Amino acid sequence: WTPAMSLPHALMTSLLEKSCSGYDLARRFEKSIGYFWRASHQQIYRELGRMEAAGWIRSEAAEDAGKSRKRVYEVLPAGREELKRWALQPVDPPPPRDEFFVKLRTDAVMGPLGLEQEIERRMGLHKLRLAAYRVIEARDFQGKELSRLGEIQYLILRAGIMQEEGFIQWSEEALAVLARVATRG
C-alpha cells in the first residue's frame, strides 16, 4: 500500500511534529495542514488504521484514557522511510479546476449572465481566509526568532497569503472587465 500524495503523508508529518491521539491530531490538522489538505475526522481515523497496519505508525493507550479507547500515535522508522520516499518524488502543480471559470466562459459566449455577485461573494471568502492567515502570521511568526521548522511553516503560510491576495486582485479585475464589456456583443 503506497499511495501517491495522500492523507497518510500529511498525517505522518503532523505526527512527527507531535505524537498525539487521533482526536488531537484531527484538531491540529484542521488548524494547520487542513488549510492545504482537507480531511474529515472519519478519514483521519480510517487512515490511521491503515498506516498502523502498514507498519508506518504505532499506537498505544493514552495515559489519561481511563475507560475510553483513546490512543496516542507515533511514527515508526518504516513510516519515516515512506515519508522520505514520498517527499523526494517530483510533483507537478495541480491544474486549476474551478467550476466558476467554466461559468465565466459561459458568460463570454452567451452574453452577460450577472456573475458579478458571485465574484463578489467569492472575493469575500478570499478576504476572510486572508484575514485568518494574517492573524496566524501576527500570532505565530512576526517579530519572533524562528527555528528551521518555523521558517518553513511561515514560508507555507506566505504562499497561502500570496494566493489569497492574488485571488482578491483577480476578482477586482474581473469585476472591472465585466463592467467594461457589459454592452459589447
XYZ file of C-alpha atoms in Angstrom:
185
model
C 0.000 0.000 0.000
C 1.804 3.085 -1.272
C -0.474 5.995 -2.112
C 0.702 8.962 -4.214
C 0.018 12.266 -2.415
C -2.149 11.261 0.339
C -3.581 11.881 3.663
C -1.174 9.381 5.302
C 1.824 11.540 4.389
C 0.170 14.659 5.757
C -0.781 12.791 8.949
C 2.717 11.393 9.458
C 4.170 14.874 9.013
C 1.840 16.159 11.703
C 2.652 13.217 14.000
C 6.375 13.859 13.589
C 5.752 17.383 14.821
C 3.985 15.945 17.884
C 2.750 12.445 18.783
C -0.867 12.647 19.889
C -4.271 10.998 19.924
C -6.405 10.689 16.807
C -8.791 13.330 18.120
C -5.992 15.781 18.890
C -4.409 15.025 15.518
C -7.667 15.816 13.715
C -7.994 19.118 15.608
C -4.370 20.110 14.954
C -4.708 19.051 11.321
C -7.671 21.403 10.789
C -5.669 24.337 12.163
C -2.531 23.788 10.091
C -2.233 21.312 7.237
C -6.009 21.466 6.829
C -5.665 24.842 5.105
C -3.987 22.995 2.229
C -5.286 19.432 2.514
C -8.819 18.670 3.687
C -9.853 15.539 5.584
C -12.773 14.572 7.777
C -12.289 13.016 11.216
C -13.564 9.695 9.811
C -10.969 9.797 7.015
C -8.219 10.528 9.518
C -9.172 7.598 11.778
C -9.507 5.270 8.781
C -6.042 6.276 7.540
C -4.523 5.872 10.993
C -5.740 2.261 10.970
C -4.261 1.631 7.518
C -0.984 3.282 8.468
C -0.730 1.160 11.592
C -1.475 -1.998 9.579
C 1.265 -0.976 7.107
C 3.754 -0.629 9.989
C 4.261 3.108 9.471
C 2.885 4.142 12.865
C 2.002 2.521 16.161
C -0.468 3.411 18.835
C -0.841 2.691 22.493
C -3.488 3.502 25.037
C -3.147 7.071 26.257
C -2.124 7.530 29.901
C -5.300 9.511 30.501
C -7.503 7.101 28.524
C -9.307 5.659 31.542
C -12.207 3.601 30.170
C -12.093 5.355 26.782
C -10.429 3.967 23.684
C -8.107 6.986 23.381
C -4.813 6.045 21.750
C -1.616 8.006 21.145
C 0.051 7.574 17.749
C 3.705 7.876 16.810
C 5.627 7.406 13.570
C 7.843 4.315 13.275
C 11.105 4.083 11.272
C 9.215 2.483 8.348
C 6.878 5.482 8.341
C 9.825 7.873 8.287
C 11.268 5.988 5.320
C 7.939 6.104 3.486
C 7.585 9.809 4.212
C 11.115 10.448 2.929
C 10.428 8.373 -0.210
C 7.249 10.331 -0.864
C 8.820 13.751 -0.131
C 11.588 13.138 -2.676
C 9.163 12.281 -5.508
C 8.703 15.086 -8.046
C 5.276 16.693 -8.054
C 3.783 18.933 -10.708
C 1.494 21.760 -9.660
C -2.110 20.623 -9.971
C -4.013 22.045 -12.912
C -6.632 24.572 -11.859
C -10.064 23.048 -11.622
C -12.598 25.676 -10.782
C -16.192 25.395 -11.936
C -16.536 29.175 -11.792
C -14.116 29.647 -14.699
C -16.356 27.481 -16.858
C -19.278 29.682 -15.814
C -17.258 32.735 -16.801
C -16.608 31.174 -20.224
C -20.343 30.559 -20.477
C -20.894 34.254 -19.753
C -18.431 35.089 -22.538
C -20.324 33.101 -25.185
C -23.910 33.692 -24.046
C -23.727 37.322 -23.057
C -23.907 38.910 -19.622
C -25.293 36.415 -17.115
C -24.845 38.506 -13.982
C -21.853 36.739 -12.436
C -20.705 39.875 -10.626
C -22.495 38.894 -7.426
C -20.772 35.512 -7.414
C -17.387 37.159 -7.977
C -18.052 39.496 -5.038
C -19.147 36.567 -2.853
C -16.031 34.583 -3.706
C -13.837 37.643 -3.164
C -15.380 37.974 0.297
C -14.422 34.373 1.077
C -10.860 35.021 -0.064
C -10.744 38.134 2.121
C -11.910 36.076 5.118
C -9.256 33.434 4.508
C -6.603 36.137 4.038
C -7.668 37.713 7.339
C -7.355 34.320 9.077
C -3.880 33.856 7.586
C -2.880 37.354 8.736
C -3.976 36.518 12.292
C -1.820 33.374 12.219
C 1.064 35.375 10.767
C 0.880 38.029 13.505
C 0.382 35.484 16.305
C 2.940 32.869 15.310
C 5.596 34.447 13.108
C 6.020 38.215 13.045
C 8.694 39.628 15.317
C 9.811 36.197 16.506
C 13.082 34.338 16.221
C 12.081 31.330 14.136
C 13.577 27.856 14.117
C 14.108 25.995 10.846
C 10.653 24.455 11.297
C 9.151 27.881 11.984
C 10.810 29.444 8.929
C 9.434 26.736 6.657
C 5.972 26.869 8.236
C 5.981 30.630 7.671
C 7.048 30.091 4.066
C 4.000 27.855 3.557
C 1.732 30.416 5.190
C 3.183 33.124 2.927
C 2.214 31.010 -0.092
C -1.361 30.960 1.196
C -1.298 34.722 1.825
C 0.028 35.431 -1.657
C -2.554 33.110 -3.223
C -5.431 34.836 -1.430
C -4.075 38.273 -2.330
C -3.877 37.126 -5.955
C -7.481 35.876 -5.958
C -8.672 39.168 -4.468
C -6.756 41.177 -7.062
C -8.095 38.951 -9.861
C -11.665 39.364 -8.550
C -11.349 43.145 -8.619
C -10.011 42.958 -12.173
C -12.789 40.571 -13.225
C -15.459 42.931 -11.905
C -13.861 45.826 -13.813
C -13.679 43.792 -17.038
C -17.312 42.630 -16.761
C -18.434 46.220 -16.176
C -16.395 47.439 -19.172
C -17.630 44.771 -21.604
C -21.244 44.588 -20.375
C -22.685 46.209 -23.527
C -20.376 44.619 -26.088
C -21.544 41.771 -28.273
